[in-house]
GROMACS .gro file of C-alpha atoms in nm:
model
  341
    1MET     CA    1  -2.629   2.761   0.612
    2SER     CA    2  -2.469   3.067   0.425
    3PHE     CA    3  -2.076   2.961   0.329
    4GLU     CA    4  -2.020   3.298   0.267
    5ASP     CA    5  -2.004   3.382   0.610
    6TYR     CA    6  -1.697   3.032   0.649
    7HIS     CA    7  -1.326   3.199   0.601
    8GLY     CA    8  -1.026   3.005   0.670
    9ILE     CA    9  -0.798   2.721   0.718
   10TRP     CA   10  -0.761   2.556   1.001
   11VAL     CA   11  -0.538   2.332   1.166
   12PHE     CA   12  -0.557   2.186   1.545
   13ILE     CA   13  -0.264   2.226   1.721
   14GLU     CA   14  -0.167   1.924   1.944
   15VAL     CA   15   0.084   1.969   2.285
   16LYS     CA   16   0.211   1.653   2.454
   17ASP     CA   17   0.475   1.671   2.687
   18GLY     CA   18   0.457   2.073   2.651
   19GLU     CA   19   0.596   2.054   2.262
   20VAL     CA   20   0.376   2.107   1.984
   21VAL     CA   21   0.324   1.747   1.783
   22PRO     CA   22   0.554   1.756   1.505
   23VAL     CA   23   0.229   1.663   1.315
   24SER     CA   24   0.049   2.000   1.376
   25LEU     CA   25   0.368   2.150   1.212
   26GLU     CA   26   0.279   1.918   0.916
   27LEU     CA   27  -0.072   2.088   0.839
   28LEU     CA   28  -0.020   2.413   0.900
   29GLY     CA   29   0.285   2.282   0.606
   30ALA     CA   30  -0.065   2.106   0.411
   31GLY     CA   31  -0.306   2.434   0.539
   32ARG     CA   32  -0.056   2.704   0.370
   33GLU     CA   33  -0.121   2.533   0.070
   34LEU     CA   34  -0.547   2.482   0.056
   35ALA     CA   35  -0.520   2.885   0.230
   36ASP     CA   36  -0.298   2.991  -0.007
   37LYS     CA   37  -0.508   2.813  -0.300
   38ARG     CA   38  -0.810   2.979  -0.141
   39LYS     CA   39  -0.624   3.318  -0.059
   40THR     CA   40  -0.713   3.307   0.318
   41GLU     CA   41  -0.534   3.279   0.613
   42LEU     CA   42  -0.410   2.975   0.755
   43ALA     CA   43  -0.447   2.959   1.164
   44GLY     CA   44  -0.386   2.724   1.454
   45VAL     CA   45  -0.601   2.683   1.712
   46LEU     CA   46  -0.374   2.543   2.071
   47ILE     CA   47  -0.515   2.462   2.357
   48GLY     CA   48  -0.336   2.365   2.670
   49GLU     CA   49  -0.216   2.516   3.036
   50ASN     CA   50   0.146   2.680   2.950
   51VAL     CA   51   0.142   2.667   2.586
   52THR     CA   52   0.072   3.063   2.452
   53HIS     CA   53   0.481   3.075   2.491
   54LEU     CA   54   0.404   2.788   2.119
   55ALA     CA   55   0.233   2.978   1.956
   56ASP     CA   56   0.562   3.249   1.829
   57SER     CA   57   0.643   2.871   1.665
   58LEU     CA   58   0.334   2.848   1.435
   59PHE     CA   59   0.404   3.146   1.276
   60GLU     CA   60   0.719   3.077   1.208
   61PHE     CA   61   0.585   2.744   1.057
   62GLY     CA   62   0.285   2.860   0.816
   63ALA     CA   63   0.056   3.035   1.054
   64ASP     CA   64  -0.091   3.407   1.001
   65THR     CA   65  -0.342   3.367   1.329
   66VAL     CA   66  -0.325   3.186   1.666
   67TYR     CA   67  -0.628   3.136   1.874
   68VAL     CA   68  -0.563   3.011   2.234
   69TYR     CA   69  -0.654   2.889   2.538
   70ASP     CA   70  -0.443   2.855   2.768
   71ASP     CA   71  -0.600   2.777   3.141
   72ALA     CA   72  -0.550   2.482   3.360
   73ILE     CA   73  -0.852   2.375   3.260
   74PHE     CA   74  -0.705   2.240   3.002
   75ARG     CA   75  -0.334   2.057   3.113
   76ASP     CA   76  -0.445   1.709   3.041
   77TYR     CA   77  -0.641   1.630   2.686
   78ARG     CA   78  -0.993   1.605   2.790
   79THR     CA   79  -1.296   1.546   2.486
   80GLU     CA   80  -1.553   1.766   2.671
   81SER     CA   81  -1.331   2.046   2.741
   82TYR     CA   82  -1.170   2.092   2.426
   83MET     CA   83  -1.435   2.032   2.210
   84LYS     CA   84  -1.591   2.275   2.361
   85ALA     CA   85  -1.287   2.530   2.367
   86LEU     CA   86  -1.297   2.446   1.964
   87LEU     CA   87  -1.636   2.421   1.970
   88GLU     CA   88  -1.726   2.854   2.093
   89CYS     CA   89  -1.468   2.835   1.835
   90CYS     CA   90  -1.548   2.743   1.561
   91GLN     CA   91  -1.905   2.963   1.600
   92LYS     CA   92  -1.791   3.253   1.709
   93TYR     CA   93  -1.503   3.264   1.400
   94LYS     CA   94  -1.617   3.003   1.105
   95PRO     CA   95  -1.355   2.823   0.975
   96GLU     CA   96  -1.384   2.715   0.596
   97VAL     CA   97  -1.183   2.352   0.699
   98ILE     CA   98  -1.017   2.303   1.038
   99LEU     CA   99  -0.757   1.983   1.032
  100TYR     CA  100  -0.677   1.739   1.256
  101GLY     CA  101  -0.385   1.520   1.299
  102ALA     CA  102  -0.493   1.139   1.310
  103THR     CA  103  -0.298   1.066   1.679
  104SER     CA  104  -0.569   0.919   1.939
  105THR     CA  105  -0.574   1.287   2.074
  106GLY     CA  106  -0.683   1.381   1.711
  107LYS     CA  107  -0.906   1.137   1.616
  108ASP     CA  108  -1.168   1.192   1.920
  109LEU     CA  109  -1.164   1.602   1.918
  110ALA     CA  110  -1.270   1.575   1.532
  111SER     CA  111  -1.538   1.343   1.639
  112ALA     CA  112  -1.626   1.479   1.856
  113VAL     CA  113  -1.653   1.839   1.724
  114ALA     CA  114  -1.797   1.685   1.348
  115THR     CA  115  -2.114   1.565   1.586
  116ASP     CA  116  -2.203   1.844   1.830
  117LEU     CA  117  -2.162   2.134   1.573
  118PRO     CA  118  -2.259   1.903   1.313
  119THR     CA  119  -2.070   1.861   1.022
  120GLY     CA  120  -1.871   1.572   0.821
  121LEU     CA  121  -1.524   1.475   0.840
  122THR     CA  122  -1.308   1.270   0.659
  123ALA     CA  123  -1.099   0.996   0.861
  124ASP     CA  124  -0.744   0.892   0.860
  125SER     CA  125  -0.632   1.170   0.479
  126THR     CA  126  -0.371   1.065   0.242
  127ILE     CA  127  -0.400   1.358  -0.011
  128LEU     CA  128  -0.565   1.718  -0.002
  129ASP     CA  129  -0.668   1.970  -0.212
  130ILE     CA  130  -0.922   2.247  -0.217
  131GLU     CA  131  -1.135   2.414  -0.532
  132GLU     CA  132  -1.007   2.775  -0.582
  133ASP     CA  133  -1.288   2.879  -0.641
  134THR     CA  134  -1.636   2.730  -0.468
  135GLY     CA  135  -1.381   2.657  -0.169
  136LEU     CA  136  -1.558   2.277  -0.137
  137LEU     CA  137  -1.201   2.112   0.062
  138LEU     CA  138  -1.106   1.763  -0.102
  139ALA     CA  139  -0.983   1.547   0.088
  140SER     CA  140  -0.827   1.195  -0.047
  141ARG     CA  141  -0.837   0.812   0.158
  142PRO     CA  142  -0.767   0.459  -0.019
  143ALA     CA  143  -1.098   0.277   0.042
  144PHE     CA  144  -1.180  -0.070  -0.001
  145GLY     CA  145  -0.881  -0.244   0.145
  146GLY     CA  146  -0.645   0.026  -0.008
  147ASN     CA  147  -0.711  -0.150  -0.387
  148ILE     CA  148  -0.896   0.263  -0.454
  149MET     CA  149  -0.860   0.608  -0.353
  150ALA     CA  150  -1.164   0.800  -0.292
  151THR     CA  151  -1.183   1.180  -0.317
  152ILE     CA  152  -1.433   1.266   0.059
  153LEU     CA  153  -1.629   1.534  -0.003
  154CYS     CA  154  -1.843   1.735   0.200
  155LYS     CA  155  -2.065   1.971  -0.012
  156LYS     CA  156  -2.368   2.087   0.250
  157TYR     CA  157  -2.227   2.159   0.576
  158ARG     CA  158  -1.927   2.432   0.729
  159PRO     CA  159  -1.693   2.394   0.854
  160GLN     CA  160  -1.490   2.094   0.670
  161MET     CA  161  -1.312   1.847   0.874
  162ALA     CA  162  -1.038   1.603   0.806
  163THR     CA  163  -0.786   1.408   0.995
  164VAL     CA  164  -0.430   1.299   0.885
  165ARG     CA  165  -0.262   1.075   0.977
  166PRO     CA  166   0.120   1.137   1.104
  167LYS     CA  167   0.408   1.187   0.808
  168VAL     CA  168   0.225   1.239   0.524
  169MET     CA  169   0.226   1.538   0.486
  170LYS     CA  170   0.597   1.762   0.495
  171ALA     CA  171   0.629   2.068   0.749
  172LEU     CA  172   0.727   2.393   0.595
  173THR     CA  173   1.086   2.499   0.650
  174PRO     CA  174   1.097   2.772   0.988
  175GLU     CA  175   1.106   3.123   0.886
  176PRO     CA  176   1.302   3.277   1.182
  177GLY     CA  177   1.108   3.584   1.352
  178ARG     CA  178   0.832   3.536   1.110
  179LYS     CA  179   0.512   3.722   1.303
  180GLY     CA  180   0.125   3.695   1.306
  181LYS     CA  181  -0.153   3.763   1.507
  182LEU     CA  182  -0.193   3.607   1.848
  183ILE     CA  183  -0.576   3.537   1.951
  184GLU     CA  184  -0.593   3.459   2.315
  185GLU     CA  185  -0.939   3.326   2.397
  186LYS     CA  186  -1.121   3.318   2.737
  187THR     CA  187  -1.368   3.019   2.851
  188SER     CA  188  -1.618   2.991   3.023
  189LEU     CA  189  -1.537   2.656   3.128
  190LYS     CA  190  -1.517   2.557   3.574
  191GLU     CA  191  -1.393   2.251   3.646
  192GLU     CA  192  -1.755   2.149   3.799
  193ASP     CA  193  -1.836   2.161   3.491
  194ILE     CA  194  -1.609   1.891   3.342
  195ARG     CA  195  -1.752   1.478   3.428
  196THR     CA  196  -1.421   1.328   3.385
  197LYS     CA  197  -1.107   1.420   3.559
  198VAL     CA  198  -0.787   1.306   3.539
  199LEU     CA  199  -0.652   1.088   3.808
  200GLU     CA  200  -0.336   0.974   3.728
  201ILE     CA  201  -0.102   0.954   3.414
  202VAL     CA  202   0.096   0.638   3.331
  203ARG     CA  203   0.373   0.660   3.088
  204GLN     CA  204   0.464   0.229   2.971
  205THR     CA  205   0.728   0.227   2.803
  206THR     CA  206   0.763  -0.109   2.582
  207LYS     CA  207   1.095  -0.223   2.394
  208LYS     CA  208   0.843  -0.250   2.103
  209VAL     CA  209   1.060  -0.063   1.824
  210LYS     CA  210   0.993   0.260   1.611
  211ILE     CA  211   0.957   0.192   1.258
  212ASP     CA  212   0.803   0.579   1.202
  213GLU     CA  213   1.176   0.703   1.405
  214ALA     CA  214   1.412   0.465   1.218
  215ASP     CA  215   1.644   0.632   0.907
  216ILE     CA  216   1.662   0.284   0.746
  217ILE     CA  217   1.386  -0.001   0.730
  218VAL     CA  218   1.367  -0.303   0.532
  219ALA     CA  219   0.996  -0.414   0.514
  220GLY     CA  220   0.864  -0.791   0.358
  221GLY     CA  221   0.559  -0.901   0.227
  222LYS     CA  222   0.411  -1.250   0.124
  223GLY     CA  223   0.624  -1.266  -0.169
  224LEU     CA  224   0.838  -1.430   0.053
  225GLY     CA  225   0.720  -1.742   0.156
  226SER     CA  226   0.685  -1.800   0.442
  227PRO     CA  227   0.811  -1.726   0.816
  228ASN     CA  228   1.135  -1.934   0.825
  229GLY     CA  229   1.111  -1.696   0.433
  230PHE     CA  230   1.045  -1.383   0.622
  231LYS     CA  231   1.364  -1.411   0.898
  232LEU     CA  232   1.612  -1.270   0.544
  233ILE     CA  233   1.465  -0.890   0.650
  234HIS     CA  234   1.550  -0.924   1.019
  235GLU     CA  235   1.878  -1.009   0.871
  236LEU     CA  236   1.967  -0.757   0.656
  237ALA     CA  237   1.810  -0.483   0.887
  238GLU     CA  238   2.121  -0.565   1.108
  239THR     CA  239   2.311  -0.584   0.909
  240LEU     CA  240   2.177  -0.239   0.791
  241GLY     CA  241   2.115  -0.118   1.138
  242GLY     CA  242   1.749  -0.108   1.090
  243ALA     CA  243   1.361  -0.107   1.153
  244VAL     CA  244   1.190  -0.426   1.029
  245GLY     CA  245   0.867  -0.333   0.834
  246ALA     CA  246   0.610  -0.566   0.760
  247SER     CA  247   0.269  -0.564   0.438
  248ARG     CA  248  -0.040  -0.564   0.579
  249ASP     CA  249  -0.070  -0.982   0.500
  250VAL     CA  250   0.251  -1.034   0.652
  251VAL     CA  251   0.094  -0.943   0.992
  252GLU     CA  252  -0.244  -1.029   0.954
  253ALA     CA  253  -0.067  -1.448   0.819
  254GLY     CA  254   0.068  -1.390   1.171
  255TRP     CA  255   0.411  -1.402   1.012
  256ILE     CA  256   0.522  -1.069   1.295
  257GLU     CA  257   0.309  -0.817   1.510
  258HIS     CA  258   0.094  -0.535   1.391
  259HIS     CA  259   0.297  -0.264   1.469
  260HIS     CA  260   0.621  -0.329   1.183
  261GLN     CA  261   0.273  -0.283   0.965
  262VAL     CA  262   0.276  -0.006   0.737
  263GLY     CA  263   0.091   0.121   0.528
  264GLN     CA  264  -0.313   0.269   0.530
  265THR     CA  265  -0.372   0.045   0.818
  266GLY     CA  266   0.026   0.008   1.038
  267VAL     CA  267   0.237   0.319   1.122
  268THR     CA  268   0.308   0.662   0.779
  269VAL     CA  269   0.681   0.590   0.758
  270THR     CA  270   0.961   0.926   0.612
  271PRO     CA  271   1.291   0.695   0.656
  272LYS     CA  272   1.608   0.816   0.452
  273ILE     CA  273   1.592   0.458   0.288
  274TYR     CA  274   1.346   0.223   0.240
  275PHE     CA  275   1.315  -0.172   0.126
  276ALA     CA  276   1.073  -0.335   0.006
  277ILE     CA  277   1.125  -0.707  -0.063
  278GLY     CA  278   0.831  -0.939  -0.211
  279ILE     CA  279   0.553  -0.624  -0.129
  280SER     CA  280   0.370  -0.674  -0.443
  281GLY     CA  281   0.247  -0.263  -0.392
  282ALA     CA  282  -0.107  -0.233  -0.292
  283ILE     CA  283  -0.179   0.119  -0.238
  284GLN     CA  284  -0.247   0.175   0.096
  285HIS     CA  285   0.054   0.008   0.153
  286ILE     CA  286   0.225   0.218  -0.061
  287VAL     CA  287   0.041   0.565   0.097
  288GLY     CA  288   0.233   0.449   0.431
  289MET     CA  289   0.565   0.523   0.229
  290GLN     CA  290   0.545   0.660  -0.068
  291ASN     CA  291   0.713   0.993   0.115
  292SER     CA  292   1.082   0.780   0.200
  293GLY     CA  293   1.374   0.944   0.069
  294LEU     CA  294   1.538   0.618  -0.144
  295ILE     CA  295   1.287   0.348  -0.209
  296ILE     CA  296   1.446   0.010  -0.344
  297ALA     CA  297   1.198  -0.334  -0.441
  298ILE     CA  298   1.323  -0.592  -0.484
  299ASN     CA  299   1.031  -0.873  -0.635
  300ASN     CA  300   1.091  -1.150  -0.898
  301ASP     CA  301   0.764  -0.983  -1.030
  302PRO     CA  302   0.862  -0.755  -1.360
  303GLU     CA  303   0.508  -0.575  -1.360
  304ALA     CA  304   0.462  -0.562  -0.993
  305PRO     CA  305   0.372  -0.204  -0.891
  306ILE     CA  306   0.595  -0.122  -0.625
  307PHE     CA  307   0.813  -0.040  -0.880
  308GLN     CA  308   0.586   0.256  -0.991
  309SER     CA  309   0.662   0.415  -0.681
  310SER     CA  310   1.003   0.309  -0.643
  311HIS     CA  311   1.421   0.460  -0.708
  312TYR     CA  312   1.559   0.175  -0.817
  313GLY     CA  313   1.417  -0.201  -0.876
  314ILE     CA  314   1.498  -0.523  -0.829
  315VAL     CA  315   1.359  -0.757  -1.064
  316GLY     CA  316   1.509  -1.106  -0.915
  317ASP     CA  317   1.456  -1.316  -0.647
  318ALA     CA  318   1.534  -1.238  -0.280
  319PHE     CA  319   1.645  -1.539  -0.165
  320GLU     CA  320   1.930  -1.466  -0.385
  321VAL     CA  321   1.961  -1.086  -0.418
  322VAL     CA  322   1.913  -1.108  -0.044
  323PRO     CA  323   2.226  -1.254   0.055
  324LEU     CA  324   2.461  -1.103  -0.210
  325LEU     CA  325   2.306  -0.771  -0.017
  326ILE     CA  326   2.396  -0.867   0.327
  327GLU     CA  327   2.739  -1.019   0.202
  328GLN     CA  328   2.826  -0.642   0.008
  329PHE     CA  329   2.748  -0.461   0.340
  330LYS     CA  330   2.909  -0.679   0.551
  331GLN     CA  331   3.229  -0.577   0.361
  332VAL     CA  332   3.172  -0.241   0.324
  333PHE     CA  333   3.065  -0.150   0.709
  334ASN     CA  334   3.428  -0.403   0.818
  335ARG     CA  335   3.646  -0.190   0.621
  336GLU     CA  336   3.516   0.114   0.763
  337ALA     CA  337   3.527  -0.065   1.062
  338VAL     CA  338   3.908  -0.110   0.992
  339ASP     CA  339   4.005   0.160   0.843
  340HIS     CA  340   3.908   0.332   1.138
  341VAL     CA  341   4.066   0.199   1.405
   0.00000   0.00000   0.00000
């Protein structure tokens, strides 16, 4: 395999309900940095039905080129059809790197493409870099239960591939009117060539809190001692109108459901304010909340690692500190309510 034949950083552009999924725009931001470092182009691969018009927004978010497969056969995501389109595009243009969002679609497609090419795939990366001279992708992620950060390399195959979780990278500020090169590809696939058929899509709505969309998150850890102690987290979150988060050990102890878990094996969040109460600060938790706007930690251990990732830290007993915060916040909100009468 001659690596000299491979050029460019690609991002698989995921589309849902006719709109580009936010993680794809975040990856264009990360891809732009890699492409600039390598002095190469950044391209998006857009697959779907009636999606060509979305290319304009991709240029505004940093793409130089957009490869489009726009056909009725791509109306619904199916591994086989999307994989064959992306493989065909890879074999034709030979990208150096392909990035995917670590969504259910992105992870499914990336693993299928990696198997067929074949090449390596780093899953759930949280840090991306590239060697300027060799083009070697440095994809880092927590390993061994979040106790260390591992940087994974793919030295023998191209393209190099990685999935990245939503909210880990940041999208660029869009540049209105920015233009790029649109390349419309045709597919030879026929419906009869695809073994899977989408008969019906059933959308189920639940009342589960979406902590990845919350502006304020109050997260608790095992330092609260018991499920009864964890009630403080719910009370502070309710007072602030925020969502409840939790560390992995709290979830594993059965104190709260998994969809509240923040971290590498949970949800990545970027709220405006993040309270970390009774959380020690393991790497696997930090990577899930480190991009929050303001991080406030409360812990009775002054050496707790969480303080290294916090903007403000309070060393003290959560059962003394949190009730005082709740009282003060209620007083402020009550005064504001009176002022607006």
